[in-house]
Short mmCIF file of C-alpha atoms in Angstrom, two decimals:
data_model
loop_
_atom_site.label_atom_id
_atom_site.label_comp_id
_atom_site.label_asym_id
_atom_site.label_seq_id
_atom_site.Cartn_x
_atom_site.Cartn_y
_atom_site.Cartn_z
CA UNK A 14 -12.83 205.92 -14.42
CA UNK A 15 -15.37 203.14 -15.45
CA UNK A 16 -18.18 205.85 -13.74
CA UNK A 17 -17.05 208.65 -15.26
CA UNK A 18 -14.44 210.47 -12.75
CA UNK A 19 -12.06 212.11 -13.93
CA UNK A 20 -9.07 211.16 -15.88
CA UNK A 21 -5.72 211.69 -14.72
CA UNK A 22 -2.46 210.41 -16.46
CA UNK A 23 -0.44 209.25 -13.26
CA UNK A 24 -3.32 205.99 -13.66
CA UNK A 25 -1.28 205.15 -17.02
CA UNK A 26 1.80 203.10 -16.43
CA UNK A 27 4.99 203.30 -16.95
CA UNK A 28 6.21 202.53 -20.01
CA UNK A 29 2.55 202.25 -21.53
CA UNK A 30 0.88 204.33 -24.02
CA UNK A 31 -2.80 204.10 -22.52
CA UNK A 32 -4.76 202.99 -19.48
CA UNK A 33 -7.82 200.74 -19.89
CA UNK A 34 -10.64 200.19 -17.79
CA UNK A 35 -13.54 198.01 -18.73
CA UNK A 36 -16.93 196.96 -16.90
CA UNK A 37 -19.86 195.39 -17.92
CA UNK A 38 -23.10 197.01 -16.31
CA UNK A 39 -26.32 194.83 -16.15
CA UNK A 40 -29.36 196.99 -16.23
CA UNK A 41 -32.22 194.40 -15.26
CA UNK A 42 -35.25 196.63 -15.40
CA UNK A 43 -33.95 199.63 -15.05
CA UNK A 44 -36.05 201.96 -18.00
CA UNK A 45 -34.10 205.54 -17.11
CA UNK A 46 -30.58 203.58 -17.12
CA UNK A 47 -31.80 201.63 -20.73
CA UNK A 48 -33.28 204.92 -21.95
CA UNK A 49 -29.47 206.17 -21.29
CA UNK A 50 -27.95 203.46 -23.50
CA UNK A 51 -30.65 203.45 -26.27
CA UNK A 52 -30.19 207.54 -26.29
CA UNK A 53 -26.25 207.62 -27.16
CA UNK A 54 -26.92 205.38 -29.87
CA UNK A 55 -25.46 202.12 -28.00
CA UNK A 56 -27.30 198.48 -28.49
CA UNK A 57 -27.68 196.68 -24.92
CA UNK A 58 -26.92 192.66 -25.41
CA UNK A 59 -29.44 189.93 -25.36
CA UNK A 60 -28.70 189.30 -21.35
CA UNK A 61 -29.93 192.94 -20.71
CA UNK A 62 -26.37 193.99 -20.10
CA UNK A 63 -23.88 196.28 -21.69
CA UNK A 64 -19.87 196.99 -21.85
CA UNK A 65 -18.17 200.04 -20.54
CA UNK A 66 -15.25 201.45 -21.93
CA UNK A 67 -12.62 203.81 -20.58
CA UNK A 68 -9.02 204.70 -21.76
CA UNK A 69 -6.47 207.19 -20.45
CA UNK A 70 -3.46 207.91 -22.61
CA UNK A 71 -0.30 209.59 -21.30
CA UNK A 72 -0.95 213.51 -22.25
CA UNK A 73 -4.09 212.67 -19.90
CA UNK A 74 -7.10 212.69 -22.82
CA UNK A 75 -9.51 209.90 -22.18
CA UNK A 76 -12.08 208.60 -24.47
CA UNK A 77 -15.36 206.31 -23.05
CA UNK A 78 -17.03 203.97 -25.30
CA UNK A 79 -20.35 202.51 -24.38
CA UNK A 80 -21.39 199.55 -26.06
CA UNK A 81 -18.76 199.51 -28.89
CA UNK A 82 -20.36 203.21 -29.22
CA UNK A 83 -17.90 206.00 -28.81
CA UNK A 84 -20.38 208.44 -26.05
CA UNK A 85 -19.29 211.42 -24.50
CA UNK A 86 -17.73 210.40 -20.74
CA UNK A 87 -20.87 212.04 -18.81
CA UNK A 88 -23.03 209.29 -20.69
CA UNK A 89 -21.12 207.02 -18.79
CA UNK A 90 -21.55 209.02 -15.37
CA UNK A 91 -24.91 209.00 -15.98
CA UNK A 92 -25.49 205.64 -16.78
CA UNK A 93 -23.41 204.77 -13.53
CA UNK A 94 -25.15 206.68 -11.38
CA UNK A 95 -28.12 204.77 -12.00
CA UNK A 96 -26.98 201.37 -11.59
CA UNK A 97 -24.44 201.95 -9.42
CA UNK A 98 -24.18 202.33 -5.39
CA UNK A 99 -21.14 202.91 -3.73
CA UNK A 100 -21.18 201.63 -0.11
CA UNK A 101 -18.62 203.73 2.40
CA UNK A 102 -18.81 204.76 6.04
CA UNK A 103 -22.62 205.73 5.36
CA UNK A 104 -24.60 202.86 3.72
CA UNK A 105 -26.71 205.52 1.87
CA UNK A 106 -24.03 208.19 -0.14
CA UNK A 107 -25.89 206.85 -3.51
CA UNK A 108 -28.74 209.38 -2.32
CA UNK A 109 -25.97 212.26 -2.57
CA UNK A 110 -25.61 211.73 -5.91
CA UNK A 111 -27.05 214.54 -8.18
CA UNK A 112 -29.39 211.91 -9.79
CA UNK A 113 -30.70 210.62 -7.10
CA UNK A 114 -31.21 213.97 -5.28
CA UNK A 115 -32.96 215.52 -8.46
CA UNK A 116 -35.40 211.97 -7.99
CA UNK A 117 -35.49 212.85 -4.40
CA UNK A 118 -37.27 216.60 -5.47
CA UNK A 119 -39.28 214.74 -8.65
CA UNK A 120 -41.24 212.82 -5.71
CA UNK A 121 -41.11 215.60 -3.65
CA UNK A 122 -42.95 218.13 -5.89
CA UNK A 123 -45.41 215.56 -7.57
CA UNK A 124 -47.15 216.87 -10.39
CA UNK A 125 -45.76 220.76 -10.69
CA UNK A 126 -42.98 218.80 -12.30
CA UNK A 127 -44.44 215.20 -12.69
CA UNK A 128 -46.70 216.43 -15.62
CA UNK A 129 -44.33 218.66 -18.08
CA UNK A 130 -41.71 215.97 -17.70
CA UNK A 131 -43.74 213.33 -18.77
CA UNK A 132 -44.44 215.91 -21.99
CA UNK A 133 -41.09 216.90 -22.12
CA UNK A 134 -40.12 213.15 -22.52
CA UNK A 135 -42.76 212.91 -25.62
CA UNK A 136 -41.22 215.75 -26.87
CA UNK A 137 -37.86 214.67 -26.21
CA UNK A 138 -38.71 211.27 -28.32
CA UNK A 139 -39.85 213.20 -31.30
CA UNK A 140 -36.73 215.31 -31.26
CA UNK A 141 -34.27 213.08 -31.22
CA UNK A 142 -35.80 211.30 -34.06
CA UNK A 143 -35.64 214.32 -36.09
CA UNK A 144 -32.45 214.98 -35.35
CA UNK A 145 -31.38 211.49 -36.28
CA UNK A 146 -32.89 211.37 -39.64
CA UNK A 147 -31.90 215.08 -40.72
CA UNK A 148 -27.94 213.68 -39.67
CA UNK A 149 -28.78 210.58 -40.97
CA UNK A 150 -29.87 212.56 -44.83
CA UNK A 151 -27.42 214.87 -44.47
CA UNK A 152 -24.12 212.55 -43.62
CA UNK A 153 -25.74 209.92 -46.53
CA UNK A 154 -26.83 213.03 -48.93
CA UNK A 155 -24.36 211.49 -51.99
CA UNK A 156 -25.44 208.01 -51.73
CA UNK A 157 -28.88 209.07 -51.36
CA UNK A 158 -28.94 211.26 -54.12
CA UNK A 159 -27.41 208.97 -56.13
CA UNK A 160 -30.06 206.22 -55.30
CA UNK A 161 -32.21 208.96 -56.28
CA UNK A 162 -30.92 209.23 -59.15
CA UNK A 163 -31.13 205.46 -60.34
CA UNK A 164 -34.70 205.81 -58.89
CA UNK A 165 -35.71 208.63 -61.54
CA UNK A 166 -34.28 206.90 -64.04
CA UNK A 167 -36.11 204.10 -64.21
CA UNK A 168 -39.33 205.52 -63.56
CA UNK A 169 -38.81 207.97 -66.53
CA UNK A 170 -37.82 205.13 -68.38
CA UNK A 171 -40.93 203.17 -67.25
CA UNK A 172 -43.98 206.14 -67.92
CA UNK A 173 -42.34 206.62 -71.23
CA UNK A 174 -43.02 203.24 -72.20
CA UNK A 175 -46.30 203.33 -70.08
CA UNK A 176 -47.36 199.68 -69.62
CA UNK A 177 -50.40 198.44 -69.15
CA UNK A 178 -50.93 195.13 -66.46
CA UNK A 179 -50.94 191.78 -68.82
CA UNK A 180 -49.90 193.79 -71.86
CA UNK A 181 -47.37 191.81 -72.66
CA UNK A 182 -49.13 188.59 -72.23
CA UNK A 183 -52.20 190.00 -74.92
CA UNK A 184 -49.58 191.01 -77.61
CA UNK A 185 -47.88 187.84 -77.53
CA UNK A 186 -51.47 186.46 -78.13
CA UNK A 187 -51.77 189.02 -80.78
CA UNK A 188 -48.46 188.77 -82.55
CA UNK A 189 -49.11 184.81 -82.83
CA UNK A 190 -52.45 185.39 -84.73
CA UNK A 191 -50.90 188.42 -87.23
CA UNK A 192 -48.12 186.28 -87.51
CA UNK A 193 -50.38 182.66 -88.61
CA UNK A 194 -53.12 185.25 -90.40
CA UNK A 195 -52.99 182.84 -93.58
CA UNK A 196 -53.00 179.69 -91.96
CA UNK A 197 -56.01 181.03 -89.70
CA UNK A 198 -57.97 182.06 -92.44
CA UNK A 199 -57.41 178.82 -94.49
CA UNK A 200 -58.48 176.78 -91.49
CA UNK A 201 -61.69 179.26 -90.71
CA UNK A 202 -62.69 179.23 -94.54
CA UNK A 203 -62.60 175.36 -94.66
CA UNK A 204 -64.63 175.02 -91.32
CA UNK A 205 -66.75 177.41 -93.28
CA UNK A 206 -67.81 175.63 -96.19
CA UNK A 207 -67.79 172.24 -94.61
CA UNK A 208 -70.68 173.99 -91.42
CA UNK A 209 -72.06 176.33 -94.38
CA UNK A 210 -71.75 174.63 -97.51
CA UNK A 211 -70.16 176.26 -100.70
CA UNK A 212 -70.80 179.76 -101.06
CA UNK A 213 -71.22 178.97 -105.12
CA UNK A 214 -74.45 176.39 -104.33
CA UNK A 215 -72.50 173.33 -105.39
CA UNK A 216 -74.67 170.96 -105.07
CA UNK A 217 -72.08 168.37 -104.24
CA UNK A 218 -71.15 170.49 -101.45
CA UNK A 219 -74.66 171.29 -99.55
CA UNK A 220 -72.57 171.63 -96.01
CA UNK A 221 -73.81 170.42 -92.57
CA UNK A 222 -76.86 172.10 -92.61
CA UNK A 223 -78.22 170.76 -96.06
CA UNK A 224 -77.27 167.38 -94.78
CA UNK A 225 -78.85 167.65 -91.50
CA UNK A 226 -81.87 169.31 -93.36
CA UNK A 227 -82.14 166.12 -95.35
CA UNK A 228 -82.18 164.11 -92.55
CA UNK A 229 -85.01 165.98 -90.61
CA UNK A 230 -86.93 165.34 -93.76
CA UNK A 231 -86.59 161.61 -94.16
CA UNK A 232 -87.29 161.26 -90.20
CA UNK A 233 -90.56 162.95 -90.33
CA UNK A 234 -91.83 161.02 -93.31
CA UNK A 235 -90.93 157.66 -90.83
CA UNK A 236 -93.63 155.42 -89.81
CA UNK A 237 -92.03 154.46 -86.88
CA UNK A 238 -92.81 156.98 -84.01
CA UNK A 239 -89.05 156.26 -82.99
CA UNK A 240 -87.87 157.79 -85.98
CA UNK A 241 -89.40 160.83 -85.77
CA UNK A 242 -88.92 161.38 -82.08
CA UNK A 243 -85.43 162.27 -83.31
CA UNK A 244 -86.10 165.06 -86.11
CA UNK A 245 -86.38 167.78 -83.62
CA UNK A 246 -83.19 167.24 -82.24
CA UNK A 247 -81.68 167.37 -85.32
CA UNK A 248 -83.47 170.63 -86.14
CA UNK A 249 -82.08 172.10 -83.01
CA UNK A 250 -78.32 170.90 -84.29
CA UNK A 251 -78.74 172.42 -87.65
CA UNK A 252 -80.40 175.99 -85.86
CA UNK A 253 -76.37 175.75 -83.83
CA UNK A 254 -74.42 174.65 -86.96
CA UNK A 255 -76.24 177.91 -88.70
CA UNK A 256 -74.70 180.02 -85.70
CA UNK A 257 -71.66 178.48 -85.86
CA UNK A 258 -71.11 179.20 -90.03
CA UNK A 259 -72.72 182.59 -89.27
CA UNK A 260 -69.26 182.87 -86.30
CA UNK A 261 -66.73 181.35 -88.79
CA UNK A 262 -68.03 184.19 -91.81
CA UNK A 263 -67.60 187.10 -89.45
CA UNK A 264 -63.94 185.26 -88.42
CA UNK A 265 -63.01 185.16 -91.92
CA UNK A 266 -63.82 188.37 -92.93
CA UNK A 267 -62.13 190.39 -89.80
CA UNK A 268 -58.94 188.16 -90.48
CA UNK A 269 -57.36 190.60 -93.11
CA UNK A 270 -53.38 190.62 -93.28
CA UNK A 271 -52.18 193.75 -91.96
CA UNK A 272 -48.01 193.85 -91.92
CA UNK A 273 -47.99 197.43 -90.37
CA UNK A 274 -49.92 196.60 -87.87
CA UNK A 275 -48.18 193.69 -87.11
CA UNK A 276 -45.01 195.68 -87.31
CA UNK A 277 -46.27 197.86 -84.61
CA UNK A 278 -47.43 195.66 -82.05
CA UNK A 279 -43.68 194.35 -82.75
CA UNK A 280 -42.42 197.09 -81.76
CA UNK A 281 -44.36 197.52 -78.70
CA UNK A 282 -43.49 193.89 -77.97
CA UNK A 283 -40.03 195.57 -77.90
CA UNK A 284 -40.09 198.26 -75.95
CA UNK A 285 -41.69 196.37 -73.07
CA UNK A 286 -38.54 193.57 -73.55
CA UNK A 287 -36.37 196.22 -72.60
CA UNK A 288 -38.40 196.88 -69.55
CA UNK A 289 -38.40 193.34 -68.04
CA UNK A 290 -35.07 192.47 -69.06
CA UNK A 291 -33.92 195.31 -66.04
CA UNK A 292 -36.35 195.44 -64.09
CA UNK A 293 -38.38 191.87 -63.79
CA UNK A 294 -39.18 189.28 -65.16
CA UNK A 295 -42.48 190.43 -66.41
CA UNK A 296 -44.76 193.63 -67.01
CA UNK A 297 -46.95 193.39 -64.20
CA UNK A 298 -43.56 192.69 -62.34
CA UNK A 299 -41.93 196.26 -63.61
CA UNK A 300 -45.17 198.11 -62.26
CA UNK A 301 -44.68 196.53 -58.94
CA UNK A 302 -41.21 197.88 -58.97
CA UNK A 303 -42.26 201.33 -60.19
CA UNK A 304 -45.06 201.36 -57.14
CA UNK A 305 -42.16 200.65 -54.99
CA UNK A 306 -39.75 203.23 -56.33
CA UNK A 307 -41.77 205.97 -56.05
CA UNK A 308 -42.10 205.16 -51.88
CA UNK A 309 -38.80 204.60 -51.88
CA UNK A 310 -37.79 207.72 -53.34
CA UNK A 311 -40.05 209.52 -50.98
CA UNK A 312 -37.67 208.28 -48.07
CA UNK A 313 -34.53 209.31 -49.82
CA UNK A 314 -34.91 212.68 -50.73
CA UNK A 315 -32.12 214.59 -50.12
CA UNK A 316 -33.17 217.92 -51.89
CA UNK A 317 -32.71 221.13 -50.24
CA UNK A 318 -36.62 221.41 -49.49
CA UNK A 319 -36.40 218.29 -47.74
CA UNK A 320 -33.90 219.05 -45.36
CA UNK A 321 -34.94 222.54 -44.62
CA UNK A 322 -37.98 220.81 -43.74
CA UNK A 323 -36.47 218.24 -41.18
CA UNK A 324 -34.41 221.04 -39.75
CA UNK A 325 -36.82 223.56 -39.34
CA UNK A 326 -39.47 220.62 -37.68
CA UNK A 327 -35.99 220.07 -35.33
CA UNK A 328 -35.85 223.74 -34.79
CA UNK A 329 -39.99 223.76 -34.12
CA UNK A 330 -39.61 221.20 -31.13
CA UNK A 331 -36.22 222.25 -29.97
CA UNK A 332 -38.25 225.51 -28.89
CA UNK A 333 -41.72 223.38 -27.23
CA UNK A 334 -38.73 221.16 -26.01
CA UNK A 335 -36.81 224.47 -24.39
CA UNK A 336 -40.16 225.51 -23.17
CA UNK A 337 -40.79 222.69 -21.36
CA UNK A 338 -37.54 221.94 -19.55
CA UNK A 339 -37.55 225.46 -18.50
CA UNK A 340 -41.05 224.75 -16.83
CA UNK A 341 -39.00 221.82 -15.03
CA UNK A 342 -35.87 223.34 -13.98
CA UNK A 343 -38.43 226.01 -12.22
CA UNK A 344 -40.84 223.60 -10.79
CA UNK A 345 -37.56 221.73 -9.26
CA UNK A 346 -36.00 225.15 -8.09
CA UNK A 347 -38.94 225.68 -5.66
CA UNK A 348 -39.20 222.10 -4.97
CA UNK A 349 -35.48 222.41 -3.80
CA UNK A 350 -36.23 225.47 -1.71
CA UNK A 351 -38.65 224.09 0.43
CA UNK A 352 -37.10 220.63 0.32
CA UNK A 353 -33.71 222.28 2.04
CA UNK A 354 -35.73 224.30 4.60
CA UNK A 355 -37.40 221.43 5.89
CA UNK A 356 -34.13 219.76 5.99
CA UNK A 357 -32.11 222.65 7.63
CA UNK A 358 -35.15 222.61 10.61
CA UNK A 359 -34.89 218.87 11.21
CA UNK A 360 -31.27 219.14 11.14
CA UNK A 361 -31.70 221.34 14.21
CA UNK A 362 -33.01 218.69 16.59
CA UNK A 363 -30.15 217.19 15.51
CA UNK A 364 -27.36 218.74 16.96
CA UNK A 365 -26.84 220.78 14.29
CA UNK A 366 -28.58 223.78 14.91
CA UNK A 367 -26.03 226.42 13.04
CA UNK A 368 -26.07 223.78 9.92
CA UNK A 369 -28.04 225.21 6.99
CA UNK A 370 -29.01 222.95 3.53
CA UNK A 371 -29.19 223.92 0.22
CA UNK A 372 -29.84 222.30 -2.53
CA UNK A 373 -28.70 223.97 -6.14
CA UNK A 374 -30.45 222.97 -9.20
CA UNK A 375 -28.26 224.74 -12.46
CA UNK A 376 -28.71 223.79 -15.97
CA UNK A 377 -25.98 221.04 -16.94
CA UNK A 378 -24.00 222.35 -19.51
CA UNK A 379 -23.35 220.56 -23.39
CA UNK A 380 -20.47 219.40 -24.08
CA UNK A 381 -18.89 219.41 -27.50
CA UNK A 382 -20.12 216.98 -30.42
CA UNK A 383 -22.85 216.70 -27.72
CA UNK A 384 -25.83 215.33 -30.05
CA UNK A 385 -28.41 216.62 -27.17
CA UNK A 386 -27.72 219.86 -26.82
CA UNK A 387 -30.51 222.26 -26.56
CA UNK A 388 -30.24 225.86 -26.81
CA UNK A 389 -31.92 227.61 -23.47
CA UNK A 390 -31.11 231.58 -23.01
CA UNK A 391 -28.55 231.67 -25.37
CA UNK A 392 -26.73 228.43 -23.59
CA UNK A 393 -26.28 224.83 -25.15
CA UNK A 394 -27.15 222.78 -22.12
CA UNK A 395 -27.57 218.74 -22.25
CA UNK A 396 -31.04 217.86 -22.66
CA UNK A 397 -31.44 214.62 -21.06
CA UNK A 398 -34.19 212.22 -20.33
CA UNK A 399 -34.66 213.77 -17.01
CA UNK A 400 -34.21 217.29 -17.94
CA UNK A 401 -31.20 219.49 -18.47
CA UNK A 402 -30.99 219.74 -14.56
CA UNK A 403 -27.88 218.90 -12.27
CA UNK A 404 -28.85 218.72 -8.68
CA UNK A 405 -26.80 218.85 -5.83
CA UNK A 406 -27.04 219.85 -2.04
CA UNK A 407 -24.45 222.14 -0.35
CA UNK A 408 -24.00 222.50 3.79
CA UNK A 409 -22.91 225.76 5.83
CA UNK A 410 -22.05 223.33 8.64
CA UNK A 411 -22.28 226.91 11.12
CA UNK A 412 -22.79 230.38 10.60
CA UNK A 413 -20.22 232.43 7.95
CA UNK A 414 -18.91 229.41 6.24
CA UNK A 415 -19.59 229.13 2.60
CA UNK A 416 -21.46 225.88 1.18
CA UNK A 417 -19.78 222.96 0.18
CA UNK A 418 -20.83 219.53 -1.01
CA UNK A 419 -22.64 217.36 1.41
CA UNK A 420 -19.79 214.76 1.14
CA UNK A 421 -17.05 217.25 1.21
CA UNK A 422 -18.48 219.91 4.16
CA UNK A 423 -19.94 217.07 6.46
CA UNK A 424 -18.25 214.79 8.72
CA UNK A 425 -19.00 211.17 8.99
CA UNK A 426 -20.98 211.46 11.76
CA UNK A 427 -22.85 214.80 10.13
CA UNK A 428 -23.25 213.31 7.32
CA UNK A 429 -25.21 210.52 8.65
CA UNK A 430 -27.41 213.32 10.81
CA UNK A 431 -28.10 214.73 7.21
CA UNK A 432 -28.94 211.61 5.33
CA UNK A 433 -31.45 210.61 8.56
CA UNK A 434 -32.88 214.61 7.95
CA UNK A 435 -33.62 213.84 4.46
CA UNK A 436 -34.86 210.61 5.33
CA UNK A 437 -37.49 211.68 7.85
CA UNK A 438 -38.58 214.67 5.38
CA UNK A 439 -39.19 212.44 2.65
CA UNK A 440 -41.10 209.98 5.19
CA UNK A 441 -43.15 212.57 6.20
#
């Protein structure tokens, strides 16, 4: 049950609802038996290991789970077959599995099917990830439109207001000298007339430079060289207290009360309060958010366009993907063909001269919910990570009797004469 055989009721018993079987399989390095795992959607554990799950109820339906995933139960015959070896009268019946034997013909046609599975694996990648996100859009569309939704909002509600980076910090600025206009120019027109003097020609109120001037005078009229060292640095202070006075004028007569405009920039002041009161805490802060609602909305669009897209990029590779695996299942159908011949041939110097091999590779068929099926001819089959092949080899054990399984149409002892036929082809 725990590899994926077949469920039967008579295991449940009696007096219980359900049969349980659990095993923990530790994959090491294995990459095809991870890429098994990762594919259904299950997490391997830190220790490189995951849990098994099988139950059988009493009407005989069984469900597998694969770590804590619920996986269809071939994901778990899969998975088992290759990390798994069952040791019986022949120490090498793992090589009769159909995994093993489709390996067997990988190695033994090289490149004619080395090379498209290797593309069909790239593929493969691609279109599962599709897949998921198109599910993944489609299953969340409500919450994702809804997100949307909040998204648009405030974005419309941000280019309507339209911010500019440090706006806010330059109207506060702004507002603060509209607001202390008076004050300003009272302070600027006293600065004024104590740099320039009074504008009236007071002459009780000459200003710096009249008092600076009169100084330059009575230093170069000094005797004393000392003295008059110093007038051109005061002739140099009044030339800077003229540019100052010249600075304050201009200040004074620019600083005009102006309560609409004052109103206005209010109201601006407003409008981007309202913004960083939602959205942060200031306005270069609400552009970041806008930058990084407008990505985000890219990655949750739900419309109809979108998806149509996804699902017609899923349909796009589902076909290259089809392509591809049909180049493999033919490359492996020859392989097979010449692999059994040279089998049947050895098995004649083997005492089994009316024994004849053949090995059938048929497409393995989807199986419902299956979330890697791919359509080939008309027919879902399972698209694995090895291709949508099943391999397995059948013996006529004499003339006129129809093929069986290896396992099934052999007897110990043939069965060993086959497994050393295979194994001298393969050395060869």
């Amino acid at each position: 049950l725990a590899l994926g055989g077949r469920a039967e009721a008579s295991k449940v018993r009696t007096g219980m609802l359900k049969a349980f079987v659990e095993g923990r399989f530790t994959l090491d390095k294995a990459e095809a038996a991870s890429r098994i795992v990762t594919d259904a959607g299950a997490d391997i554990d830190e220790d490189g290991s995951v849990i098994g799950l099988r139950t059988v109820s009493v009407d005989g339906r069984s469900r597998a789970h694969l770590g804590g995933r619920s996986v269809p139960v071939g994901v778990l015959a899969d998975l088992s077959e290759q990390v798994i070896a069952v040791h019986g009268q022949n120490d090498q019946l793992r090589l009769l599995r159909p995994a093993e034997q489709r390996a067997v013909i990988d190695r033994f046609a090289g490149e004619s099917v080395g090379e498209p599975l290797t593309e069909y694996r790239e593929i493969r990648a691609e279109w599962l990830a599709v897949i998921t996100e198109l599910d993944e859009r489609s299953s969340r569309s409500r919450e994702m439109a809804q997100q949307a939704d909040l998204l648009k909002h405030g974005l419309n509600e941000i280019d309507a207001v339209a911010p500019e980076p440090g706006e806010d910090v330059e109207l506060t600025e702004q507002i603060k000298r509209l607001a202390a206009v008076d004050e300003l120019r009272a302070s600027a027109t006293e600065a004024h007339a104590a740099v320039s003097g009074s504008q009236d020609g007071d002459p009780d109120a000459p200003g710096a430079p009249g008092l600076v001037g009169e100084a330059v005078r009575r230093l170069a009229t000094a005797e004393d060289p000392v003295l008059r060292d110093l007038a051109p640095r005061l002739e140099e202070a009044s030339m800077l207290l003229g540019d100052v006075g010249t600075e304050l004028g201009s200040y004074v007569e620019t600083l005009d009360a102006d309560p609409a405009l004052l109103e206005k920039v209010l109201a601006r002041q407003a409008d981007l309060k309202r913004l960083t009161r939602k959205y942060a805490a200031d306005v270069d802060g609400v552009l970041a958010w806008a930058d990084d609602a407008r990505r985000r909305l890219e990655s949750v669009d739900t419309s109809d366009e979108a998806l149509a897209e996804l699902a017609r990029r899923r349909d796009e590779l589902g076909v290259r993907l089809a392509g591809l695996a049909a180049e493999v299942s033919a490359a492996r159908g020859k392989a097979a063909a010449e692999l059994a011949s040279a089998i049947t041939q050895e098995l004649s110097g083997l005492a089994m001269g009316q024994a004849e091999l053949e090995i059938t590779v048929e497409q393995r068929p989807a199986e419902h919910g299956d979330r890697q099926a791919l359509a080939i001819d008309g027919l879902a089959v399972h698209a694995g990570s090895e291709g949508v092949d099943e391999v397995e080899p059948l013996l006529r054990a004499h003339v006129g009797a129809p093929p069986r399984p290896v396992h099934k149409a052999a007897s110990g002892g043939e069965l060993s004469r086959v497994m050393l036929a295979i194994e001298v082809v393969l050395a060869n």
